[in-house]
Structure formats: structure tokens, C-alpha cells
Amino acid sequence: MNAPLKTAASEPTKQTLDILNTLIGFNTVSRESNLGLIEWVRDYLERHGAVTRLTYDAERRKANVFATIGGAAGNARFGTVFSGHTDVVPVKGQNWDSDPFVARIADGKLFGRGACDMKGFIAVCLSRLPFIDQGRLHTPLHFSFSYDEEVGCLGVRELLADLKQHEIRPTGVIIGEPTSMQAVIAHKGKRSYRCSVHGHAAHSSCPHLGINSIDFAAMMQLKIRDIARRVRENEANDYDFDVPYSSIVTTLSNGGSAPNIIPDKAEFVFEHRFLPGIDPREVFEEVKAYAEREVMPQMSADGAQGRIEFETLTAYPGMSTPADDPLVASALRILGSERARKVGFGTEGGLFGEAGMPAVICGPGDIVQAHKPNEFVTLEQLARCESFFDNFIASANLNAA
């Protein structure tokens, strides 16, 4: 049985705007602590009947909050999670027209760091909570708000480990990353690496006495480009993605200390964004083997021996939720859509999926506005998110009755 759907208003409620204003006011750039925001959210959730649990990073400077209402909240083995991250990207060096940590409304848009990615979604979840008849919730409803998503989906790993330890097993997750309120069921995974090339310094007039780290770093980068071309040509494509193949690119490169010195160190960063189902280890092992077998044997001079080292910077899995999953069907019906999308940007969805919780990504705002100066979310998108949230809760209650 399907519940009648609530039509979205043209603007969000005052409650959502007030909460979003508060959330933006917390500077939760990833290098900063998010405890002020998390403790405010925890207190809000508990005032409205939620059972909460916090998980911290090693320094206890940051925390995730996981909260449950309804359906015997203490026995939270089922139900859907509404999930978002609390950290935002830096504003340093960006030319903002106003204070990025003070919400500003103009021309039907709300501006502020995190307005789109993704405090707008969190504000909607919190603002709608008081209007839920918790006595009618047949299964629990959960909220998951994490730290350090922007720097590698770090915080959610601690949260998921805590849920596993305590046998809390929700059945699905709505992740409110900005998708213009369209349902997304798949995204690519990502691995990024730093490659450090250590050579041997010499006067540039005597290059034969040095080991030129920049030269050998260039060899590595050309090999990576060749691998990327081969992968693009030979790997099976998925044309539901804007970029239908796994991409491998060098994104940062630097080396040397002076124009007249053979550089003794160079380093670069490369990333691999891979389609769901692809094992990224194969690409990395090929790059590493090339360094060990082809490049390093050439790195010797004047009695010195060079070396190449790798460091993994980012690693999160791709996400692929089956199109016939009940959570997908429910989201599409509420949104009035026939088909879900796939996107190139990453989320915590792959980690939830690995933990046995299929995910749908659906949130207010457009990803093209994220991470930019004058980041914004439209008021219309926030209103659509409110409608989606209310309809999802109403449908879940009716269908479970």
C-alpha cells in the first residue's frame, strides 16, 4: 500500500533555516574540531527523544553521532539511516562575497560553507524530527552524522565499527550528499597515492654525479599515463556514468630546490577513480612493480642508490546498490522518478554497503556548487528535501502497518 505523497512547498520551513544558520556558524573545516557542532546536535536529538551514541577519533578532537528514535530505540537492529557528514572543505584562498560561516539568503539561495555539502541536509533531518509521531514508527529511524568525510571518509569507519560491535544493523541508508534531489545508486571508488622519488644531489654542471629525482619521477608519471590509456581502452565501460571508465591521473607534482642543483627529491600525487566492481590493487601493483623493476635499477651514481616510496593518501570503495533494492524503489516512488543515477564523486555509501547497509544518495543542492566560494543551496531544494523526508517517514509507517 502506498501513502499519498505530500507536495513540496516553494520554500523550506523556518525551523530548517534556523538550524542551518546554526550549523553553518560552526567552523568544521576538516582540520578543525567538530565537537561544538556534534555536541549541539546530540543535545538537540536527545531533547526530541533520541538515544545517541558518540564515537571519537584518537585525539578525541572529533566525533560522530549516531542516534535512534522509535521502534524500541534501544534495540536498533533494523530501520533506515539518514546520514551526512559534518566537516566542510577550507575557505582559505577563496574569494567570498560574505562571511562563509554566516548564513546569508539572497535571490532564493542560502549561502555559506557547507550549505550545499552537506549541512543543508542535516538541517532538514533535524528540523523534521519534532514532527515525527515516534509512537507510530514500526521500525527505528536512525541519524548518522560523521567527521572527516572530506579527507577520506575517516570518521564513518569508527562509527561503523561501533555499530558492528554492538550488533546494530540498520537495513538501509539515505545519504544526503547534493544530488539535486535525485536518487543515486552508484559511484566510483577512489585510491590516491603519494610517490616520493629520492635521488642524489650534485652540481648541475656535473649531472653524471647526481641522481635526478625529477627525471625518474617523470618516467613514473609517463608510465601512469600509459596505464590510464590502456585501462580506458580495455576496461568495460559503464555509460550510466558521466565519465564511463576508470580514470587514473597525476594531480600534483613538485621537486628540486635550486636551478643549479641536480634535484635529490621529487614527489607527485596520482589518483585512481575506479568503477564499482574493479579491484584497484591491480593498477597500484603495476605502478609499484614498474618502479622496482625498471626505474630503481637505473637510479645509481657516485656510489649512491636512489629509491622510490609510496604512501596511500585516500582509499574508499565504490558504491553499487541494486536497482531493485526496496530502498531504491521507495525513494524513486517518492521522488516521482523512474530511474536512478550514477555519479563520479565519492561518498560514505560504499563503506555502508560493505557493512551490509545498501545506500541511496539523495540530497538538496547541486554538487557543482560544493567546495566553491559563495557555496549555496536553493531554498526550493531545501523544501523538496523536507517533502522527501516527510513522505519517506509516512510511507515507511503505512507500509509497515
mmCIF file of C-alpha atoms in Angstrom:
data_model
loop_
_atom_site.group_PDB
_atom_site.id
_atom_site.type_symbol
_atom_site.label_atom_id
_atom_site.label_comp_id
_atom_site.label_asym_id
_atom_site.label_seq_id
_atom_site.Cartn_x
_atom_site.Cartn_y
_atom_site.Cartn_z
ATOM 1 C CA MET A 1 0.000 0.000 0.000
ATOM 2 C CA ASN A 2 1.351 3.418 -0.964
ATOM 3 C CA ALA A 3 0.863 6.517 1.139
ATOM 4 C CA PRO A 4 -0.401 9.709 -0.514
ATOM 5 C CA LEU A 5 2.575 11.959 -1.137
ATOM 6 C CA LYS A 6 2.964 15.412 0.326
ATOM 7 C CA THR A 7 3.634 18.116 -2.257
ATOM 8 C CA ALA A 8 6.794 20.153 -1.762
ATOM 9 C CA ALA A 9 6.448 23.796 -0.773
ATOM 10 C CA SER A 10 8.348 26.500 -2.626
ATOM 11 C CA GLU A 11 10.418 27.398 0.441
ATOM 12 C CA PRO A 12 11.627 25.468 3.482
ATOM 13 C CA THR A 13 10.291 25.936 6.961
ATOM 14 C CA LYS A 14 11.717 28.497 9.352
ATOM 15 C CA GLN A 15 12.926 25.608 11.535
ATOM 16 C CA THR A 16 15.178 24.307 8.767
ATOM 17 C CA LEU A 17 16.588 27.753 8.029
ATOM 18 C CA ASP A 18 17.244 28.466 11.705
ATOM 19 C CA ILE A 19 19.040 25.158 12.230
ATOM 20 C CA LEU A 20 21.048 25.547 9.029
ATOM 21 C CA ASN A 21 22.117 29.000 10.163
ATOM 22 C CA THR A 22 23.347 27.472 13.419
ATOM 23 C CA LEU A 23 25.196 24.611 11.703
ATOM 24 C CA ILE A 24 26.977 26.895 9.248
ATOM 25 C CA GLY A 25 28.109 29.005 12.205
ATOM 26 C CA PHE A 26 30.277 26.122 13.420
ATOM 27 C CA ASN A 27 33.633 26.179 11.639
ATOM 28 C CA THR A 28 34.010 22.468 10.937
ATOM 29 C CA VAL A 29 36.721 22.639 8.267
ATOM 30 C CA SER A 30 38.318 19.200 8.394
ATOM 31 C CA ARG A 31 41.481 20.387 10.149
ATOM 32 C CA GLU A 32 39.366 21.830 12.994
ATOM 33 C CA SER A 33 37.453 20.054 15.751
ATOM 34 C CA ASN A 34 33.770 19.368 15.093
ATOM 35 C CA LEU A 35 32.881 18.771 18.745
ATOM 36 C CA GLY A 36 30.967 22.037 19.155
ATOM 37 C CA LEU A 37 28.594 21.090 16.358
ATOM 38 C CA ILE A 38 28.339 17.429 17.360
ATOM 39 C CA GLU A 39 27.517 18.244 20.966
ATOM 40 C CA TRP A 40 24.893 20.768 19.848
ATOM 41 C CA VAL A 41 23.335 18.167 17.533
ATOM 42 C CA ARG A 42 23.489 15.474 20.220
ATOM 43 C CA ASP A 43 21.700 17.689 22.722
ATOM 44 C CA TYR A 44 19.057 18.577 20.124
ATOM 45 C CA LEU A 45 18.482 14.919 19.265
ATOM 46 C CA GLU A 46 18.191 13.902 22.893
ATOM 47 C CA ARG A 47 15.721 16.703 23.616
ATOM 48 C CA HIS A 48 13.485 15.117 20.998
ATOM 49 C CA GLY A 49 13.665 11.616 22.375
ATOM 50 C CA ALA A 50 16.606 10.105 20.518
ATOM 51 C CA VAL A 51 19.027 7.609 22.011
ATOM 52 C CA THR A 52 22.509 8.766 20.983
ATOM 53 C CA ARG A 53 25.995 7.307 20.903
ATOM 54 C CA LEU A 54 29.249 9.117 20.092
ATOM 55 C CA THR A 55 32.438 7.684 18.608
ATOM 56 C CA TYR A 56 35.660 9.702 18.680
ATOM 57 C CA ASP A 57 38.920 9.986 16.794
ATOM 58 C CA ALA A 58 42.163 9.002 18.538
ATOM 59 C CA GLU A 59 42.739 12.529 19.922
ATOM 60 C CA ARG A 60 39.075 12.961 20.915
ATOM 61 C CA ARG A 61 39.007 16.227 18.980
ATOM 62 C CA LYS A 62 36.314 14.957 16.631
ATOM 63 C CA ALA A 63 33.291 12.733 16.933
ATOM 64 C CA ASN A 64 30.486 11.037 15.079
ATOM 65 C CA VAL A 65 26.977 10.921 16.476
ATOM 66 C CA PHE A 66 24.580 8.058 15.795
ATOM 67 C CA ALA A 67 21.021 8.458 17.034
ATOM 68 C CA THR A 68 17.905 6.290 17.073
ATOM 69 C CA ILE A 69 14.236 7.054 17.621
ATOM 70 C CA GLY A 70 11.137 4.883 17.625
ATOM 71 C CA GLY A 71 10.623 1.166 17.199
ATOM 72 C CA ALA A 72 12.164 0.320 20.577
ATOM 73 C CA ALA A 73 15.132 2.643 20.126
ATOM 74 C CA GLY A 74 17.297 0.583 22.454
ATOM 75 C CA ASN A 75 17.014 -2.391 20.084
ATOM 76 C CA ALA A 76 18.145 -0.664 16.892
ATOM 77 C CA ARG A 77 18.686 -3.689 14.653
ATOM 78 C CA PHE A 78 16.523 -2.504 11.773
ATOM 79 C CA GLY A 79 15.302 0.690 10.175
ATOM 80 C CA THR A 80 16.721 3.302 7.832
ATOM 81 C CA VAL A 81 19.617 5.679 8.496
ATOM 82 C CA PHE A 82 19.633 9.305 7.338
ATOM 83 C CA SER A 83 23.316 10.050 7.018
ATOM 84 C CA GLY A 84 25.506 13.092 6.499
ATOM 85 C CA HIS A 85 28.988 14.383 7.253
ATOM 86 C CA THR A 86 29.644 17.431 9.410
ATOM 87 C CA ASP A 87 33.050 18.525 8.086
ATOM 88 C CA VAL A 88 33.484 21.052 5.288
ATOM 89 C CA VAL A 89 36.332 21.982 2.958
ATOM 90 C CA PRO A 90 38.564 25.009 3.624
ATOM 91 C CA VAL A 91 37.734 28.565 2.603
ATOM 92 C CA LYS A 92 41.306 29.879 2.668
ATOM 93 C CA GLY A 93 42.285 31.495 -0.625
ATOM 94 C CA GLN A 94 38.698 31.673 -1.874
ATOM 95 C CA ASN A 95 37.062 34.982 -2.715
ATOM 96 C CA TRP A 96 33.758 35.010 -0.810
ATOM 97 C CA ASP A 97 31.279 37.893 -1.038
ATOM 98 C CA SER A 98 30.347 37.448 2.627
ATOM 99 C CA ASP A 99 31.488 35.610 5.747
ATOM 100 C CA PRO A 100 31.394 31.902 4.766
ATOM 101 C CA PHE A 101 30.439 30.923 8.321
ATOM 102 C CA VAL A 102 27.409 33.206 8.482
ATOM 103 C CA ALA A 103 24.380 32.028 6.518
ATOM 104 C CA ARG A 104 23.071 34.599 4.049
ATOM 105 C CA ILE A 105 19.891 34.410 1.972
ATOM 106 C CA ALA A 106 19.600 36.226 -1.349
ATOM 107 C CA ASP A 107 17.776 35.555 -4.624
ATOM 108 C CA GLY A 108 16.228 32.313 -3.405
ATOM 109 C CA LYS A 109 19.580 30.888 -2.285
ATOM 110 C CA LEU A 110 21.183 30.307 1.085
ATOM 111 C CA PHE A 111 24.938 30.948 1.027
ATOM 112 C CA GLY A 112 27.541 29.596 3.437
ATOM 113 C CA ARG A 113 30.262 26.996 3.686
ATOM 114 C CA GLY A 114 28.546 23.639 3.894
ATOM 115 C CA ALA A 115 25.131 24.944 2.846
ATOM 116 C CA CYS A 116 25.180 22.534 -0.085
ATOM 117 C CA ASP A 117 27.750 19.971 1.101
ATOM 118 C CA MET A 118 26.074 18.980 3.317
ATOM 119 C CA LYS A 119 24.696 20.869 6.279
ATOM 120 C CA GLY A 120 21.515 21.670 4.397
ATOM 121 C CA PHE A 121 20.533 18.003 4.509
ATOM 122 C CA ILE A 122 21.431 17.687 8.183
ATOM 123 C CA ALA A 123 19.328 20.759 8.977
ATOM 124 C CA VAL A 124 16.324 19.218 7.231
ATOM 125 C CA CYS A 125 16.686 15.973 9.187
ATOM 126 C CA LEU A 126 16.855 17.816 12.491
ATOM 127 C CA SER A 127 14.044 20.233 11.714
ATOM 128 C CA ARG A 128 11.608 17.456 10.748
ATOM 129 C CA LEU A 129 12.382 15.324 13.807
ATOM 130 C CA PRO A 130 9.918 17.074 16.181
ATOM 131 C CA PHE A 131 7.061 16.384 13.747
ATOM 132 C CA ILE A 132 7.542 12.612 13.701
ATOM 133 C CA ASP A 133 4.986 10.637 15.682
ATOM 134 C CA GLN A 134 7.532 8.291 17.228
ATOM 135 C CA GLY A 135 4.795 6.054 18.617
ATOM 136 C CA ARG A 136 3.843 5.141 15.048
ATOM 137 C CA LEU A 137 7.349 4.151 13.992
ATOM 138 C CA HIS A 138 7.177 0.392 13.477
ATOM 139 C CA THR A 139 10.938 0.177 12.937
ATOM 140 C CA PRO A 140 13.611 2.517 14.270
ATOM 141 C CA LEU A 141 14.751 5.621 12.446
ATOM 142 C CA HIS A 142 18.433 6.477 12.699
ATOM 143 C CA PHE A 143 20.621 9.519 12.113
ATOM 144 C CA SER A 144 24.341 9.277 11.404
ATOM 145 C CA PHE A 145 26.471 12.430 11.305
ATOM 146 C CA SER A 146 30.201 11.852 10.831
ATOM 147 C CA TYR A 147 33.531 13.657 10.864
ATOM 148 C CA ASP A 148 36.303 13.839 8.233
ATOM 149 C CA GLU A 149 34.402 12.610 5.197
ATOM 150 C CA GLU A 150 36.128 15.225 3.057
ATOM 151 C CA VAL A 151 39.588 13.832 3.809
ATOM 152 C CA GLY A 152 38.952 10.182 3.052
ATOM 153 C CA CYS A 153 35.716 9.062 4.756
ATOM 154 C CA LEU A 154 37.623 8.600 8.013
ATOM 155 C CA GLY A 155 35.078 9.146 10.766
ATOM 156 C CA VAL A 156 32.371 6.856 9.457
ATOM 157 C CA ARG A 157 34.744 3.892 9.743
ATOM 158 C CA GLU A 158 34.809 4.329 13.520
ATOM 159 C CA LEU A 159 31.025 4.689 13.560
ATOM 160 C CA LEU A 160 30.500 1.512 11.532
ATOM 161 C CA ALA A 161 32.924 -0.434 13.719
ATOM 162 C CA ASP A 162 30.929 0.655 16.777
ATOM 163 C CA LEU A 163 27.638 -0.420 15.186
ATOM 164 C CA LYS A 164 29.109 -3.816 14.314
ATOM 165 C CA GLN A 165 30.464 -4.308 17.816
ATOM 166 C CA HIS A 166 27.051 -3.605 19.322
ATOM 167 C CA GLU A 167 25.135 -5.582 16.660
ATOM 168 C CA ILE A 168 23.245 -2.555 15.391
ATOM 169 C CA ARG A 169 22.273 -3.425 11.833
ATOM 170 C CA PRO A 170 20.058 -0.896 10.013
ATOM 171 C CA THR A 171 18.657 -2.149 6.736
ATOM 172 C CA GLY A 172 19.423 0.851 4.521
ATOM 173 C CA VAL A 173 20.884 4.340 4.335
ATOM 174 C CA ILE A 174 19.823 7.618 2.738
ATOM 175 C CA ILE A 175 22.963 9.736 2.280
ATOM 176 C CA GLY A 176 22.124 13.393 1.744
ATOM 177 C CA GLU A 177 25.012 14.448 -0.493
ATOM 178 C CA PRO A 178 23.918 17.090 -3.021
ATOM 179 C CA THR A 179 22.235 15.343 -5.971
ATOM 180 C CA SER A 180 19.589 17.972 -6.802
ATOM 181 C CA MET A 181 17.154 15.647 -5.007
ATOM 182 C CA GLN A 182 17.654 12.835 -7.496
ATOM 183 C CA ALA A 183 18.253 9.249 -6.422
ATOM 184 C CA VAL A 184 21.789 7.938 -6.971
ATOM 185 C CA ILE A 185 22.625 4.251 -6.569
ATOM 186 C CA ALA A 186 26.277 4.059 -7.634
ATOM 187 C CA HIS A 187 29.526 5.978 -7.542
ATOM 188 C CA LYS A 188 33.164 5.247 -8.231
ATOM 189 C CA GLY A 189 35.705 4.279 -5.618
ATOM 190 C CA LYS A 190 38.960 6.157 -5.142
ATOM 191 C CA ARG A 191 42.559 5.484 -4.233
ATOM 192 C CA SER A 192 45.125 8.278 -4.174
ATOM 193 C CA TYR A 193 48.849 7.889 -3.586
ATOM 194 C CA ARG A 194 51.932 9.993 -2.972
ATOM 195 C CA CYS A 195 55.018 8.793 -4.839
ATOM 196 C CA SER A 196 58.310 10.080 -3.374
ATOM 197 C CA VAL A 197 61.412 9.750 -5.551
ATOM 198 C CA HIS A 198 64.720 10.055 -3.674
ATOM 199 C CA GLY A 199 67.799 10.778 -5.775
ATOM 200 C CA HIS A 200 71.236 12.252 -5.118
ATOM 201 C CA ALA A 201 72.172 15.935 -5.298
ATOM 202 C CA ALA A 202 75.066 17.247 -7.382
ATOM 203 C CA HIS A 203 76.116 20.443 -9.116
ATOM 204 C CA SER A 204 74.062 20.824 -12.282
ATOM 205 C CA SER A 205 77.289 21.144 -14.303
ATOM 206 C CA CYS A 206 78.088 17.530 -13.316
ATOM 207 C CA PRO A 207 74.789 15.699 -13.890
ATOM 208 C CA HIS A 208 76.586 12.367 -14.125
ATOM 209 C CA LEU A 209 77.415 12.624 -10.410
ATOM 210 C CA GLY A 210 73.793 13.023 -9.354
ATOM 211 C CA ILE A 211 70.561 11.023 -9.436
ATOM 212 C CA ASN A 212 67.954 13.325 -10.943
ATOM 213 C CA SER A 213 64.785 12.652 -8.991
ATOM 214 C CA ILE A 214 62.685 14.782 -11.344
ATOM 215 C CA ASP A 215 63.729 12.721 -14.358
ATOM 216 C CA PHE A 216 62.792 9.472 -12.672
ATOM 217 C CA ALA A 217 59.540 10.924 -11.336
ATOM 218 C CA ALA A 218 58.726 11.886 -14.934
ATOM 219 C CA MET A 219 59.325 8.281 -16.003
ATOM 220 C CA MET A 220 56.831 7.146 -13.361
ATOM 221 C CA GLN A 221 54.251 9.703 -14.434
ATOM 222 C CA LEU A 222 54.529 8.683 -18.089
ATOM 223 C CA LYS A 223 54.026 5.057 -17.082
ATOM 224 C CA ILE A 224 50.930 6.014 -15.116
ATOM 225 C CA ARG A 225 49.595 7.860 -18.160
ATOM 226 C CA ASP A 226 50.183 4.749 -20.299
ATOM 227 C CA ILE A 227 48.326 2.582 -17.782
ATOM 228 C CA ALA A 228 45.443 5.073 -17.736
ATOM 229 C CA ARG A 229 45.192 4.952 -21.526
ATOM 230 C CA ARG A 230 45.210 1.158 -21.572
ATOM 231 C CA VAL A 231 42.554 0.954 -18.855
ATOM 232 C CA ARG A 232 40.333 3.393 -20.725
ATOM 233 C CA GLU A 233 40.645 1.376 -23.938
ATOM 234 C CA ASN A 234 40.313 -2.135 -22.500
ATOM 235 C CA GLU A 235 38.187 -1.946 -19.369
ATOM 236 C CA ALA A 236 34.435 -2.446 -19.748
ATOM 237 C CA ASN A 237 32.720 0.946 -19.692
ATOM 238 C CA ASP A 238 29.569 1.921 -17.805
ATOM 239 C CA TYR A 239 27.835 4.667 -19.750
ATOM 240 C CA ASP A 240 25.489 5.497 -16.891
ATOM 241 C CA PHE A 241 28.449 7.462 -15.508
ATOM 242 C CA ASP A 242 29.366 10.857 -16.975
ATOM 243 C CA VAL A 243 32.917 9.509 -17.277
ATOM 244 C CA PRO A 244 32.181 5.885 -18.202
ATOM 245 C CA TYR A 245 35.639 4.465 -17.479
ATOM 246 C CA SER A 246 38.028 4.257 -14.550
ATOM 247 C CA SER A 247 40.339 7.266 -14.597
ATOM 248 C CA ILE A 248 43.974 7.447 -13.470
ATOM 249 C CA VAL A 249 45.643 10.852 -13.369
ATOM 250 C CA THR A 250 48.580 12.684 -11.801
ATOM 251 C CA THR A 251 47.237 15.680 -9.895
ATOM 252 C CA LEU A 252 50.241 17.198 -8.070
ATOM 253 C CA SER A 253 53.959 17.262 -8.865
ATOM 254 C CA ASN A 254 56.950 19.087 -7.396
ATOM 255 C CA GLY A 255 60.670 18.685 -6.936
ATOM 256 C CA GLY A 256 64.050 20.363 -6.811
ATOM 257 C CA SER A 257 65.460 23.147 -4.654
ATOM 258 C CA ALA A 258 67.516 25.394 -6.955
ATOM 259 C CA PRO A 259 68.177 25.848 -10.697
ATOM 260 C CA ASN A 260 71.807 24.759 -10.416
ATOM 261 C CA ILE A 261 71.334 21.630 -8.290
ATOM 262 C CA ILE A 262 70.522 18.144 -9.555
ATOM 263 C CA PRO A 263 67.325 17.521 -7.556
ATOM 264 C CA ASP A 264 67.618 14.879 -4.873
ATOM 265 C CA LYS A 265 63.884 14.629 -4.188
ATOM 266 C CA ALA A 266 60.695 14.868 -6.206
ATOM 267 C CA GLU A 267 57.205 13.752 -5.380
ATOM 268 C CA PHE A 268 53.841 13.598 -7.043
ATOM 269 C CA VAL A 269 50.300 12.513 -6.261
ATOM 270 C CA PHE A 270 48.187 10.349 -8.521
ATOM 271 C CA GLU A 271 44.656 9.065 -8.121
ATOM 272 C CA HIS A 272 42.623 6.155 -9.413
ATOM 273 C CA ARG A 273 38.848 6.604 -9.584
ATOM 274 C CA PHE A 274 37.532 3.168 -10.414
ATOM 275 C CA LEU A 275 34.169 1.790 -11.464
ATOM 276 C CA PRO A 276 32.254 -0.364 -8.959
ATOM 277 C CA GLY A 277 33.487 -3.936 -9.110
ATOM 278 C CA ILE A 278 37.022 -3.025 -10.162
ATOM 279 C CA ASP A 279 39.907 -4.094 -7.915
ATOM 280 C CA PRO A 280 42.185 -1.032 -7.606
ATOM 281 C CA ARG A 281 45.084 -3.081 -6.292
ATOM 282 C CA GLU A 282 45.967 -4.273 -9.793
ATOM 283 C CA VAL A 283 46.786 -0.763 -11.013
ATOM 284 C CA PHE A 284 48.806 0.109 -7.938
ATOM 285 C CA GLU A 285 50.775 -3.140 -8.060
ATOM 286 C CA GLU A 286 51.635 -2.480 -11.714
ATOM 287 C CA VAL A 287 52.896 1.017 -10.888
ATOM 288 C CA LYS A 288 54.913 -0.311 -7.947
ATOM 289 C CA ALA A 289 56.393 -3.174 -9.989
ATOM 290 C CA TYR A 290 57.473 -0.742 -12.706
ATOM 291 C CA ALA A 291 59.257 1.360 -10.089
ATOM 292 C CA GLU A 292 61.052 -1.641 -8.615
ATOM 293 C CA ARG A 293 61.983 -3.462 -11.824
ATOM 294 C CA GLU A 294 62.508 -0.686 -14.358
ATOM 295 C CA VAL A 295 63.203 2.625 -12.647
ATOM 296 C CA MET A 296 65.109 1.999 -9.428
ATOM 297 C CA PRO A 297 67.808 -0.148 -11.095
ATOM 298 C CA GLN A 298 68.723 2.973 -13.103
ATOM 299 C CA MET A 299 68.931 5.183 -10.026
ATOM 300 C CA SER A 300 72.581 4.977 -9.057
ATOM 301 C CA ALA A 301 75.522 7.371 -9.351
ATOM 302 C CA ASP A 302 78.643 8.411 -7.456
ATOM 303 C CA GLY A 303 78.260 5.447 -5.106
ATOM 304 C CA ALA A 304 74.686 6.448 -4.149
ATOM 305 C CA GLN A 305 71.479 4.475 -4.759
ATOM 306 C CA GLY A 306 68.107 6.125 -5.212
ATOM 307 C CA ARG A 307 64.776 4.796 -4.064
ATOM 308 C CA ILE A 308 61.039 5.236 -4.666
ATOM 309 C CA GLU A 309 58.431 5.148 -1.904
ATOM 310 C CA PHE A 310 54.617 5.120 -1.983
ATOM 311 C CA GLU A 311 52.068 6.329 0.538
ATOM 312 C CA THR A 312 48.326 5.773 0.310
ATOM 313 C CA LEU A 313 46.523 9.059 0.953
ATOM 314 C CA THR A 314 42.885 8.171 0.287
ATOM 315 C CA ALA A 315 41.037 4.884 -0.036
ATOM 316 C CA TYR A 316 37.313 4.334 -0.163
ATOM 317 C CA PRO A 317 35.270 1.783 -2.102
ATOM 318 C CA GLY A 318 32.827 2.352 -4.886
ATOM 319 C CA MET A 319 29.118 2.032 -4.257
ATOM 320 C CA SER A 320 26.648 -0.014 -6.247
ATOM 321 C CA THR A 321 23.176 -0.598 -4.836
ATOM 322 C CA PRO A 322 20.970 -2.973 -6.864
ATOM 323 C CA ALA A 323 18.306 -1.105 -8.816
ATOM 324 C CA ASP A 324 15.639 -3.472 -7.477
ATOM 325 C CA ASP A 325 16.505 -2.911 -3.810
ATOM 326 C CA PRO A 326 13.355 -1.935 -1.857
ATOM 327 C CA LEU A 327 15.051 1.253 -0.611
ATOM 328 C CA VAL A 328 15.684 2.328 -4.200
ATOM 329 C CA ALA A 329 12.092 1.597 -5.206
ATOM 330 C CA SER A 330 10.766 3.597 -2.265
ATOM 331 C CA ALA A 331 12.994 6.590 -2.983
ATOM 332 C CA LEU A 332 12.110 6.642 -6.677
ATOM 333 C CA ARG A 333 8.386 6.468 -5.964
ATOM 334 C CA ILE A 334 8.551 9.348 -3.504
ATOM 335 C CA LEU A 335 10.655 11.418 -5.921
ATOM 336 C CA GLY A 336 8.390 10.613 -8.854
ATOM 337 C CA SER A 337 11.357 9.248 -10.830
ATOM 338 C CA GLU A 338 11.657 6.166 -12.978
ATOM 339 C CA ARG A 339 15.401 5.634 -12.901
ATOM 340 C CA ALA A 340 18.264 6.255 -10.514
ATOM 341 C CA ARG A 341 21.574 7.845 -11.493
ATOM 342 C CA LYS A 342 25.269 7.096 -11.072
ATOM 343 C CA VAL A 343 27.873 9.739 -10.201
ATOM 344 C CA GLY A 344 31.632 10.151 -10.254
ATOM 345 C CA PHE A 345 32.132 11.810 -6.867
ATOM 346 C CA GLY A 346 32.603 9.684 -3.770
ATOM 347 C CA THR A 347 30.592 9.323 -0.577
ATOM 348 C CA GLU A 348 30.439 7.147 2.519
ATOM 349 C CA GLY A 349 27.970 4.933 0.664
ATOM 350 C CA GLY A 350 30.484 2.298 -0.345
ATOM 351 C CA LEU A 351 31.530 1.796 3.279
ATOM 352 C CA PHE A 352 27.913 1.482 4.393
ATOM 353 C CA GLY A 353 27.388 -1.025 1.586
ATOM 354 C CA GLU A 354 30.369 -3.106 2.682
ATOM 355 C CA ALA A 355 28.822 -3.135 6.175
ATOM 356 C CA GLY A 356 25.629 -4.656 4.762
ATOM 357 C CA MET A 357 23.566 -1.481 4.506
ATOM 358 C CA PRO A 358 22.547 -0.626 0.927
ATOM 359 C CA ALA A 359 22.563 3.105 0.284
ATOM 360 C CA VAL A 360 20.755 5.649 -1.836
ATOM 361 C CA ILE A 361 22.340 9.075 -2.224
ATOM 362 C CA CYS A 362 19.766 11.843 -2.348
ATOM 363 C CA GLY A 363 20.137 15.347 -1.012
ATOM 364 C CA PRO A 364 19.465 19.021 -1.672
ATOM 365 C CA GLY A 365 21.770 21.154 -3.793
ATOM 366 C CA ASP A 366 23.953 20.664 -6.840
ATOM 367 C CA ILE A 367 27.406 19.131 -6.486
ATOM 368 C CA VAL A 368 28.808 21.799 -8.820
ATOM 369 C CA GLN A 369 28.244 24.345 -6.024
ATOM 370 C CA ALA A 370 30.226 22.317 -3.481
ATOM 371 C CA HIS A 371 33.760 23.336 -2.435
ATOM 372 C CA LYS A 372 33.496 26.687 -4.252
ATOM 373 C CA PRO A 373 33.454 30.259 -2.945
ATOM 374 C CA ASN A 374 29.915 31.500 -2.347
ATOM 375 C CA GLU A 375 28.665 27.928 -1.934
ATOM 376 C CA PHE A 376 24.875 27.852 -1.821
ATOM 377 C CA VAL A 377 21.775 25.697 -1.752
ATOM 378 C CA THR A 378 18.496 26.954 -3.168
ATOM 379 C CA LEU A 379 15.526 27.341 -0.877
ATOM 380 C CA GLU A 380 13.493 25.279 -3.325
ATOM 381 C CA GLN A 381 15.902 22.347 -2.916
ATOM 382 C CA LEU A 382 15.644 22.503 0.858
ATOM 383 C CA ALA A 383 11.853 22.491 0.589
ATOM 384 C CA ARG A 384 11.984 19.463 -1.722
ATOM 385 C CA CYS A 385 14.207 17.677 0.784
ATOM 386 C CA GLU A 386 11.716 18.384 3.577
ATOM 387 C CA SER A 387 8.948 16.899 1.454
ATOM 388 C CA PHE A 388 11.047 13.839 0.627
ATOM 389 C CA PHE A 389 11.867 13.259 4.293
ATOM 390 C CA ASP A 390 8.252 13.604 5.419
ATOM 391 C CA ASN A 391 6.967 11.348 2.649
ATOM 392 C CA PHE A 392 9.610 8.717 3.337
ATOM 393 C CA ILE A 393 8.657 8.545 7.025
ATOM 394 C CA ALA A 394 4.932 8.469 6.236
ATOM 395 C CA SER A 395 5.370 5.751 3.617
ATOM 396 C CA ALA A 396 7.524 3.608 5.884
ATOM 397 C CA ASN A 397 4.943 3.781 8.658
ATOM 398 C CA LEU A 398 1.990 2.960 6.399
ATOM 399 C CA ASN A 399 3.724 0.146 4.554
ATOM 400 C CA ALA A 400 4.829 -1.431 7.822
ATOM 401 C CA ALA A 401 1.366 -1.273 9.345
#
